[in-house]
Structure formats: structure tokens, C-alpha cells
Tab-separated table of C-alpha atoms in Angstrom:
chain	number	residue	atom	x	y	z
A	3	UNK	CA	134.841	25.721	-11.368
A	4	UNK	CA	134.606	25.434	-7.763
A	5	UNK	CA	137.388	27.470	-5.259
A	6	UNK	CA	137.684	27.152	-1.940
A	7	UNK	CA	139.741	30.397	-0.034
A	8	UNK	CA	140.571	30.258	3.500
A	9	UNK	CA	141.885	33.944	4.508
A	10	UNK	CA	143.866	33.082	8.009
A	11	UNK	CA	147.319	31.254	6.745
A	12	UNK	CA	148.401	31.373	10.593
A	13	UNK	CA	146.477	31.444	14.112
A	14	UNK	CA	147.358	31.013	17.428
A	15	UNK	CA	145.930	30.315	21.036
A	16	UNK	CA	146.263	29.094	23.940
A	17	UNK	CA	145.703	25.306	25.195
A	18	UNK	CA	141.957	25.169	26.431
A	19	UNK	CA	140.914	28.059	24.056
A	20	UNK	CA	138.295	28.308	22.262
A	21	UNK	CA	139.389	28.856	18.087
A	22	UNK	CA	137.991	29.833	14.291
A	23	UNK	CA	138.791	28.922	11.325
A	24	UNK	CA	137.667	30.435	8.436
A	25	UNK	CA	136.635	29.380	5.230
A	26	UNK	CA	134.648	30.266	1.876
A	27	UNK	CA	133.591	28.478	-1.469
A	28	UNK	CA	132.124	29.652	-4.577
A	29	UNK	CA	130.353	27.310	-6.700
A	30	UNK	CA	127.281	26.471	-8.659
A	31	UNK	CA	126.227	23.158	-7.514
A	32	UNK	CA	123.598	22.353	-5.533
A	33	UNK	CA	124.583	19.244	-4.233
A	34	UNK	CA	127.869	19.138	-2.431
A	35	UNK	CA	130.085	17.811	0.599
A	36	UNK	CA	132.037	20.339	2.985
A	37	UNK	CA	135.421	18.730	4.681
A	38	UNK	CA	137.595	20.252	7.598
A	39	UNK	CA	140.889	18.029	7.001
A	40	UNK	CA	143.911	18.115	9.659
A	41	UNK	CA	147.662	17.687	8.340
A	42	UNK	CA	150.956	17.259	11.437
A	43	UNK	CA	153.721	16.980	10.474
A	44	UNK	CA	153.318	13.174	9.891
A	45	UNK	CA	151.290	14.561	6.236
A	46	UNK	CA	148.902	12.400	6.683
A	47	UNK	CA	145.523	14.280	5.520
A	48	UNK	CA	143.238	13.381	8.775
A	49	UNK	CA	139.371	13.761	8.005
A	50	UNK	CA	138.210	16.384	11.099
A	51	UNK	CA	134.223	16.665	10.220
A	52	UNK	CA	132.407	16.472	7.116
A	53	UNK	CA	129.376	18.423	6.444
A	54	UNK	CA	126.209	17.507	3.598
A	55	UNK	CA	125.033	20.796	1.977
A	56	UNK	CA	121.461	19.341	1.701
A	57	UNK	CA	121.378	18.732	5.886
A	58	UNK	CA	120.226	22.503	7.953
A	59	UNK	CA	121.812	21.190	11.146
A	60	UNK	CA	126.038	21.875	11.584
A	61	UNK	CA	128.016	18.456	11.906
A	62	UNK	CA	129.654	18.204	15.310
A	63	UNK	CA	131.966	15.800	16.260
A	64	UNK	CA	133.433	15.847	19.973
A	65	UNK	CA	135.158	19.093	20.745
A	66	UNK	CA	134.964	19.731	16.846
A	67	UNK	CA	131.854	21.740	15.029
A	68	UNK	CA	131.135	24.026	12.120
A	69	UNK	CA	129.350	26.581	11.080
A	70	UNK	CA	127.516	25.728	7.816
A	71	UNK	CA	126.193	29.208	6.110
A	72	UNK	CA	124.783	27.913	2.726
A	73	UNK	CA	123.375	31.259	1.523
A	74	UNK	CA	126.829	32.562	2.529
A	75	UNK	CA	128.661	30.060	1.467
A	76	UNK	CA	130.740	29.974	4.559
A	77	UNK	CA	132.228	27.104	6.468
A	78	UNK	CA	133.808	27.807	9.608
A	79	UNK	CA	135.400	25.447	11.777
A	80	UNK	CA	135.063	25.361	15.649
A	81	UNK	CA	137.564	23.587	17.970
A	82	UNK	CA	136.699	23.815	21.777
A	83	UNK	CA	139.200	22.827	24.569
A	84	UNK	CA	142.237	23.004	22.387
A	85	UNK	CA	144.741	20.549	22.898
A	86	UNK	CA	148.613	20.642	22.243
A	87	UNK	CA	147.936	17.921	19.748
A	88	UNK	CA	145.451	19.958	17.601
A	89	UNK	CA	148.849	21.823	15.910
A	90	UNK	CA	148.547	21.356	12.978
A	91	UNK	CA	147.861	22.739	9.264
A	92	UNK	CA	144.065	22.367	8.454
A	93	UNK	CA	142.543	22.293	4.881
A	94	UNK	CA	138.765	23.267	3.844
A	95	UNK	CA	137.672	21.135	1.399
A	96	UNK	CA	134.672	20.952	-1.189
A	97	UNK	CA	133.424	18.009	-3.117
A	98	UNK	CA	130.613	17.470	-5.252
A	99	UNK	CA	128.192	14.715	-4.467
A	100	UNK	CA	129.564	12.509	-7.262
A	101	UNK	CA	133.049	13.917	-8.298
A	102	UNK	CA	134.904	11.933	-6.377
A	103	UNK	CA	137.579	14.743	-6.250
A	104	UNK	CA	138.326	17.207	-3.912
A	105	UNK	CA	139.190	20.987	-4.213
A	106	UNK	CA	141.404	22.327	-0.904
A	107	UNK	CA	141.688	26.031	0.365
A	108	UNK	CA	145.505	27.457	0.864
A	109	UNK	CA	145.342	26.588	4.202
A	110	UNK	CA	145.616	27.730	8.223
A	111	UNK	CA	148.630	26.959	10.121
A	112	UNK	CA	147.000	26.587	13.744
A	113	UNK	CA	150.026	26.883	16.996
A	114	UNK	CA	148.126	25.653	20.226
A	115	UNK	CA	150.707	26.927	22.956
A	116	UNK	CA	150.921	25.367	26.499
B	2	UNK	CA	142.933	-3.324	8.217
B	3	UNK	CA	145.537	-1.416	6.585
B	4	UNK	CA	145.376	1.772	5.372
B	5	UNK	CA	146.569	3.812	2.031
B	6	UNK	CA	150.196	2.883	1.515
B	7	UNK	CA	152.491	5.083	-0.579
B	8	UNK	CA	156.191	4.431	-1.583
B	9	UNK	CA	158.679	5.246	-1.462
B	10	UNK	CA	158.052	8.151	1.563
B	11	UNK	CA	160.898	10.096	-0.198
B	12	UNK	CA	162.810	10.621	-3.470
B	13	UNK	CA	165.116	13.032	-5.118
B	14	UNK	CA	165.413	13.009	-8.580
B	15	UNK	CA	167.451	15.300	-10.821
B	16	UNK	CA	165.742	17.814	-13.725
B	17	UNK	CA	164.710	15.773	-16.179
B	18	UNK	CA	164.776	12.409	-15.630
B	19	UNK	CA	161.605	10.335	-15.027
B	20	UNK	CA	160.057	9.285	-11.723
B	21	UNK	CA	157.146	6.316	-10.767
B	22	UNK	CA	155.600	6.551	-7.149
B	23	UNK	CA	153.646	3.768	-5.772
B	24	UNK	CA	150.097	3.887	-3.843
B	25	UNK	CA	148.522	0.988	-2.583
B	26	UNK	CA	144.937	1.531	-1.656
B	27	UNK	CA	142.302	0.656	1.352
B	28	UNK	CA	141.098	-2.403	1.811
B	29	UNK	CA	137.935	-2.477	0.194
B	30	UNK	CA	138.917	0.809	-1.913
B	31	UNK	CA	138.379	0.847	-5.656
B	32	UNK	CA	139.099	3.975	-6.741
B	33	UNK	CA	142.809	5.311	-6.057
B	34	UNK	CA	143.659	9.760	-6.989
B	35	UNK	CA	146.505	11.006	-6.802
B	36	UNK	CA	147.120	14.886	-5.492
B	37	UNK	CA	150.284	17.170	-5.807
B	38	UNK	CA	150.844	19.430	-2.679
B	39	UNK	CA	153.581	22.197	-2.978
B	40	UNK	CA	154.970	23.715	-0.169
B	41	UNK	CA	152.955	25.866	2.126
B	42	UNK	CA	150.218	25.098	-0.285
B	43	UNK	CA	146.710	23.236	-0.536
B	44	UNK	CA	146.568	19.893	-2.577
B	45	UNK	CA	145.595	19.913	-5.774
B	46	UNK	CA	144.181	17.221	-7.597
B	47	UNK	CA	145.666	15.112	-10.810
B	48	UNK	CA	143.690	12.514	-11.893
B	49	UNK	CA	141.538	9.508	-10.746
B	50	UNK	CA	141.628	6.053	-11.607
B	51	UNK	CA	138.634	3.858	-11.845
B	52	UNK	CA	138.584	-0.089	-12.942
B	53	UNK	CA	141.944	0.424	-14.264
B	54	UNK	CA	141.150	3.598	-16.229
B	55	UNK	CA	141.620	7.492	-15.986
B	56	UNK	CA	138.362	9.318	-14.947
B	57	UNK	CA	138.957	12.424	-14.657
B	58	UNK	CA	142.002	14.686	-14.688
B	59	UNK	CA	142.991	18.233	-12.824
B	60	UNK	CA	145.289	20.811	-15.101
B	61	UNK	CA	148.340	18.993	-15.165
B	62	UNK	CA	150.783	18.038	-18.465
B	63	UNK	CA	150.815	15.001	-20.004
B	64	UNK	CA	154.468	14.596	-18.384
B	65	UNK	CA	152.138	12.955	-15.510
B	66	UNK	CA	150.811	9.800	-16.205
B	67	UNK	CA	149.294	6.975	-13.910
B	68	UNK	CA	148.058	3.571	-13.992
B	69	UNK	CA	145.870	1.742	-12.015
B	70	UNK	CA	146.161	-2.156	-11.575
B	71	UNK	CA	143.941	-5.159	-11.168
B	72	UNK	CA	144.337	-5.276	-7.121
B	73	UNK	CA	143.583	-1.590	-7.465
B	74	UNK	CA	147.067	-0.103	-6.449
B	75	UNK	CA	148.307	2.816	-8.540
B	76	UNK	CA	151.243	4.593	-9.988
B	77	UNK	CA	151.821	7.962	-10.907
B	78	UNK	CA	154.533	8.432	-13.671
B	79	UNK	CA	156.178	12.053	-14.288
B	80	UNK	CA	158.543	12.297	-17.142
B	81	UNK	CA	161.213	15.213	-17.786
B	82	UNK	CA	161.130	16.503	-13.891
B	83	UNK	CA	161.234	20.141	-13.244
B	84	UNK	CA	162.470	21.725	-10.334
B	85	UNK	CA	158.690	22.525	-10.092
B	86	UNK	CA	157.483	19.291	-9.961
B	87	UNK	CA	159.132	19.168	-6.222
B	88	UNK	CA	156.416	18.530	-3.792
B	89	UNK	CA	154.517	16.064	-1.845
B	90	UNK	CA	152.347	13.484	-3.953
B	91	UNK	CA	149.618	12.565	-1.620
B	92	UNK	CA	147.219	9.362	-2.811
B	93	UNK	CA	143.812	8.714	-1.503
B	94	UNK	CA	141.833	6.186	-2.024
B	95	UNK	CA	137.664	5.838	-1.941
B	96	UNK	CA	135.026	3.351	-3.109
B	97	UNK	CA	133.211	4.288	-6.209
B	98	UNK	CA	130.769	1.417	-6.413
B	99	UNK	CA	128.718	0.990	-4.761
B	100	UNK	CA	128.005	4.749	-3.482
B	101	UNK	CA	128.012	4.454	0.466
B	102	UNK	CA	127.031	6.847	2.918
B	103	UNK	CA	130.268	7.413	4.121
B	104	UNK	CA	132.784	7.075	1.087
B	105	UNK	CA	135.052	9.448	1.773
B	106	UNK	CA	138.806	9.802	1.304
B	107	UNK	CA	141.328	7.899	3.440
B	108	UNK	CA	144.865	9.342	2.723
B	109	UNK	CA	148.033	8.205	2.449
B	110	UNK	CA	151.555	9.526	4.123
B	111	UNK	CA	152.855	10.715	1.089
B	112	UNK	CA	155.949	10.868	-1.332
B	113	UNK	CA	158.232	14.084	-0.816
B	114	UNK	CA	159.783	14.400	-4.188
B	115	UNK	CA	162.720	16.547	-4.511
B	116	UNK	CA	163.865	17.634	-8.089
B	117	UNK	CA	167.054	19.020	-7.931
């Protein structure tokens, strides 16, 4: 069975900062997809990146990146220029190519503060 | 184009009785799950429906049930509530057939069920 464990329930920074987020997976599959997913308030789940485990290069997208360790199995996320409207919980997410389904981490309740 | 729709957006019930929340998927979506989300907590998955049939299912009780109709919307069914069944049911829908690059989830809003 795969797990997903993100080990920061709460950050905090300052608009324009530069923030981590921290996440790790065990599983046994080769073949997988990696998801950052952002919640507000509205509970929507909002799809941030998504990363391929067979592709070397990190998926960026705008001020969003990652940080795709496979050996590791480590999946950081990177959000540059912070915004007010980044606040929000965010989810790390695994799937495997096929399943369909989607196993979450606990969590990280990011604050950006004016 | 319209996204996942989910009703009602919230409920509260009383322990025991039974309960039947409504998804309606993505345009162009065939395949509708269905995810329970306690407080503070990360979703976790409770089954999958596929051409109008369960195809796979997380660690929940048979008290949860779904069904999946012919235009592809959904309902999950949860009989004999417990207080612990309080949470928020998220549904997302994808498309199974054919496999596309880009088939991931699209979410919807959510039913915050309250057993009291």
C-alpha cells in the first residue's frame, strides 16, 4: 500500500517569500503520478502541478515548482513570490499510472501574511 | 463547460438515519469517485464508479454505498450515520477511456455532512 506523509501541518511567511513544502511517499510501483493539490476555504481541491515519475526534469508551472527526488522518494513543493491568495491548505498526492485513485498526505496549512 | 457539481453543499443528519449525496460529473467525464475528508485531515478515498459499476473500493463499511447512472452522475448512499461519518464528501470526476495525457481529477465543492 502506498502512504503519502507530509511532516509540516502549519507554515508561515511573508507575502513575496520564497516557501517549502514538504512531502514523502513510500511505495513499490514503478510507474506513478506525483500531485501538489491547493484547498481555500471554498474546498474545492485545486490541481497546483503534477509531476510523471518516469520524466528526470521537475514540473514547473509559473511561480510554482517541485523538487522530484525519486531515489528519495521526496516531493517538495516550491512557491516563489507568495501571494495573499496562496493561503491555503495544500495536499501531496500519489497515484498510480492506472489506479485512477488518489492517496493524500495529512496536509500543510500555509498563512501568507501581508 | 461546467464543472463537478455536488449537492446538496450541506446536510445534517441525526445518528442513524440514512443519507444520499449527489455528484454530477465533467463534461466529458466518465468515471465519477467519491472521497471522505475529516476535519483537519487528508481525503481518503471510497470507491470508484465506472460504466455504471463499482471498480474499486478504499476501507470503508458496507454502510456506504454508491451508484453511478447512465449520464454518468453519481450517488453515494450511507446508512445508520455515526457521529463519525461527519465530514466533507468530496467527488471527482476523470475520464477512464480513452487514457489521455492529461486525465486527471477535476473536483467538486463538496458536501459537509454533519451527524449529530
Amino acid at each position: 500500500a502506498q502512504t503519502v506523509t507530509q511532516s509540516q501541518p502549519e507554515m508561515s511567511v511573508q507575502e513575496a517569500e520564497t516557501v517549502t513544502l514538504s512531502c514523502t511517499y513510500d511505495t513499490s510501483e514503478n510507474n506513478y503520478y506525483l500531485f501538489w493539490y491547493k484547498q481555500p476555504p471554498s474546498r474545492q481541491m485545486i490541481l497546483v502541478i503534477r509531476q510523471e515519475a518516469y520524466k528526470q526534469q521537475n514540473a514547473t508551472e509559473n511561480r510554482f515548482s517541485v523538487n522530484f527526488q525519486k531515489a528519495a522518494k521526496s516531493f517538495s513543493l516550491k512557491i516563489s513570490d507568495s501571494q495573499l491568495g496562496d493561503t491555503a491548505m495544500y495536499f501531496c498526492a500519489f497515484m498510480t499510472v492506472g489506479a485512477q485513485k488518489l492517496v493524500f498526505g495529512q496536509g500543510t496549512r500555509l498563512t501568507i501574511n501581508p | 463547460d461546467a464543472g463537478v457539481t455536488q449537492s446538496p453543499t450541506h446536510l445534517i443528519k441525526t445518528r442513524g438515519q440514512q443519507v444520499t449525496l449527489r455528484c454530477s460529473p465533467k463534461s466529458g467525464h466518465d468515471t465519477v469517485s467519491w472521497y471522505q475528508q475529516a476535519l483537519g485531515q487528508g481525503p481518503q478515498f471510497i470507491f470508484q464508479y465506472y460504466e455504471e459499476e463499482e471498480r474499486q473500493r478504499g476501507n470503508f463499511p458496507d454502510r456506504f454505498s454508491g451508484h453511478q447512472f447512465p449520464n454518468y452522475s453519481s450517488e453515494l448512499n450511507v446508512n445508520a450515520l455515526l457521529l463519525g461519518d461527519s465530514a466533507l464528501y468530496l467527488c471527482a470526476s476523470s475520464c477512464l477511456a480513452p487514457r489521455l495525457p492529461d486525465y486527471g481529477y477535476t473536483f467538486g465543492s463538496g458536501t459537509r455532512l454533519t451527524v449529530v
